[in-house]
Amino acid sequence: MDIDQLMFRPGLMDGQRILITGGGTGLGKEMAEGVLKLGGEVHICSRRGGVCEETAEELMSKHGGKVVPHACDIRVAEAITEMNDRIWSAHGPLTGLVNNAAGNFISRTEDLSVRGFDAISNIVFRGTFCMTQDIGKRWIDQNLRGNVISILTTWVWNGGPFVVPSAMSKSAVNTMTQSLATEWGRYGLRFNAIAPGPFPTEGMTKRLAPQAETTEDMNRDGRNPMGRIGFMHELVNLAVFLMGPGAEYVNGQTIAIDGAAYNATGGNFYQLSNWSDEDWQTARNAIEATNAKDRAKRTV
Ligand code: HXC
Ligand code: NAP
């Protein structure tokens, strides 16, 4: 991210303590840097504890401040509670949560096993709920204000061919956002979401476009009306707008940031309909190699 492109005043996030799930890599890391740079205390978690530690060191050496890494698998409800207990007792209550952790890969739906479906839905659908509920209950019990954003996709509005477990799970989190904004608004808790178009990251590109040779290939066939992929600072500015003080009346909304791609073209993977069996096998081999490489670094 070009940190100079942040549109907010220094110190905007002073006093905020925000947990970003999956904050060691990709979009989560970018949002962590933005919140840190604007004065917030940041907690990041994922299964690869070492990756979170490296990210925390890197960001603090660049900007100072406090980034705390946690090894936590959000598929395990007890691990979520233990991490949040540690945060509350060693650092103090969180003021915000960014539900960013996810798993995904492209596959024809007829090729998916039940374990393949579970591998995605247990992170995105179940894990996001468990994390949000654990933190929400603490805020309600302690009469604290709180703010949650979830990172979705535009598929929540028009479906996601070839990524059905992800599209189903993200749609459920969209529904959670609308439901809790209304149910828990009376406690001073608010819930919004962001639906990004392509912002190439290693985790995403290697699983959703394993055939792409450059990040520009993610602007598939030049199909984006703006003719480009998203810039990280654009996403971070939107996240800070929703998380920071000053826009508290925004509640229950999901905002697309995709250069109007889904309006123009659907913004999904429909174009993979013309892939051959061989194309799918090549993609699967590449995706499973990435999965194995990342799995070897997990510490929980
Ligand atoms: C079919 C596949 C597959 C593939 C894995 N599986 N890859 N099936 N096609 N390409 C199946 C396996 O065969 C296995 O089922 C089951 O899934 C579980 O596989 P594991 O590798 O054991 O799973 P696990 O170690 O739990 O890893 C979880 C994961 C992995 C989701 C599969 O991709 C991961 O850790 N992802 C985290 C990061 C990530 O995905 N980032 C991308 C976010 S981008 P069987 O039955 O064979 O045992 C995003 C949206 C972007 O979310 C939107 C862009 C516009
Ligand atoms: P990424 O770098 O792969 O980020 C996913 C993160 O989630 C990783 O840090 C991963 O770390 C973590 N994670 C996965 N399973 C977890 C678990 N069980 N417990 C804890 N953490 C877990 O990919 P990304 O592109 O930045 O994606 C970030 C978010 O943006 C996702 O919600 C994705 O759906 C969304 N999104 C991305 C794009 C895009 O173009 N990049 C577009 C739309 C939406 P570990 O493997 O170490 O656990």
PDB file of C-alpha atoms in Angstrom, residues 198-201 204-205 209 211-224 226-231:
ATOM      1  CA  PRO A 198      -9.925  -8.162  -7.279  1.00  0.00           C
ATOM      2  CA  PHE A 199      -7.116  -6.842  -5.068  1.00  0.00           C
ATOM      3  CA  PRO A 200      -4.445  -9.419  -5.947  1.00  0.00           C
ATOM      4  CA  THR A 201      -2.763 -11.075  -2.975  1.00  0.00           C
ATOM      5  CA  MET A 204      -6.047 -15.263  -3.410  1.00  0.00           C
ATOM      6  CA  THR A 205      -4.163 -15.363  -6.707  1.00  0.00           C
ATOM      7  CA  ALA A 209      -6.240 -17.632 -10.597  1.00  0.00           C
ATOM      8  CA  GLN A 211      -3.073 -19.779 -14.240  1.00  0.00           C
ATOM      9  CA  ALA A 212      -2.435 -16.007 -13.942  1.00  0.00           C
ATOM     10  CA  GLU A 213       1.144 -15.030 -14.648  1.00  0.00           C
ATOM     11  CA  THR A 214       0.918 -11.439 -13.421  1.00  0.00           C
ATOM     12  CA  THR A 215      -1.374  -9.626 -11.044  1.00  0.00           C
ATOM     13  CA  GLU A 216      -2.686  -7.657 -14.013  1.00  0.00           C
ATOM     14  CA  ASP A 217      -4.071 -10.956 -15.339  1.00  0.00           C
ATOM     15  CA  MET A 218      -6.580 -10.632 -12.509  1.00  0.00           C
ATOM     16  CA  ASN A 219      -8.257  -7.899 -14.525  1.00  0.00           C
ATOM     17  CA  ARG A 220      -9.586 -10.771 -16.571  1.00  0.00           C
ATOM     18  CA  ASP A 221      -9.957  -9.850 -20.246  1.00  0.00           C
ATOM     19  CA  GLY A 222      -9.899  -6.180 -19.296  1.00  0.00           C
ATOM     20  CA  ARG A 223     -13.414  -6.733 -17.968  1.00  0.00           C
ATOM     21  CA  ASN A 224     -13.252  -4.117 -15.255  1.00  0.00           C
ATOM     22  CA  MET A 226     -12.034   1.078 -14.769  1.00  0.00           C
ATOM     23  CA  GLY A 227      -9.531  -1.116 -16.612  1.00  0.00           C
ATOM     24  CA  ARG A 228      -7.531  -2.027 -13.541  1.00  0.00           C
ATOM     25  CA  ILE A 229      -7.365  -3.950 -10.289  1.00  0.00           C
ATOM     26  CA  GLY A 230      -7.934  -2.281  -6.922  1.00  0.00           C
ATOM     27  CA  PHE A 231      -5.228  -0.326  -5.094  1.00  0.00           C
TER      28      PHE A 231
END
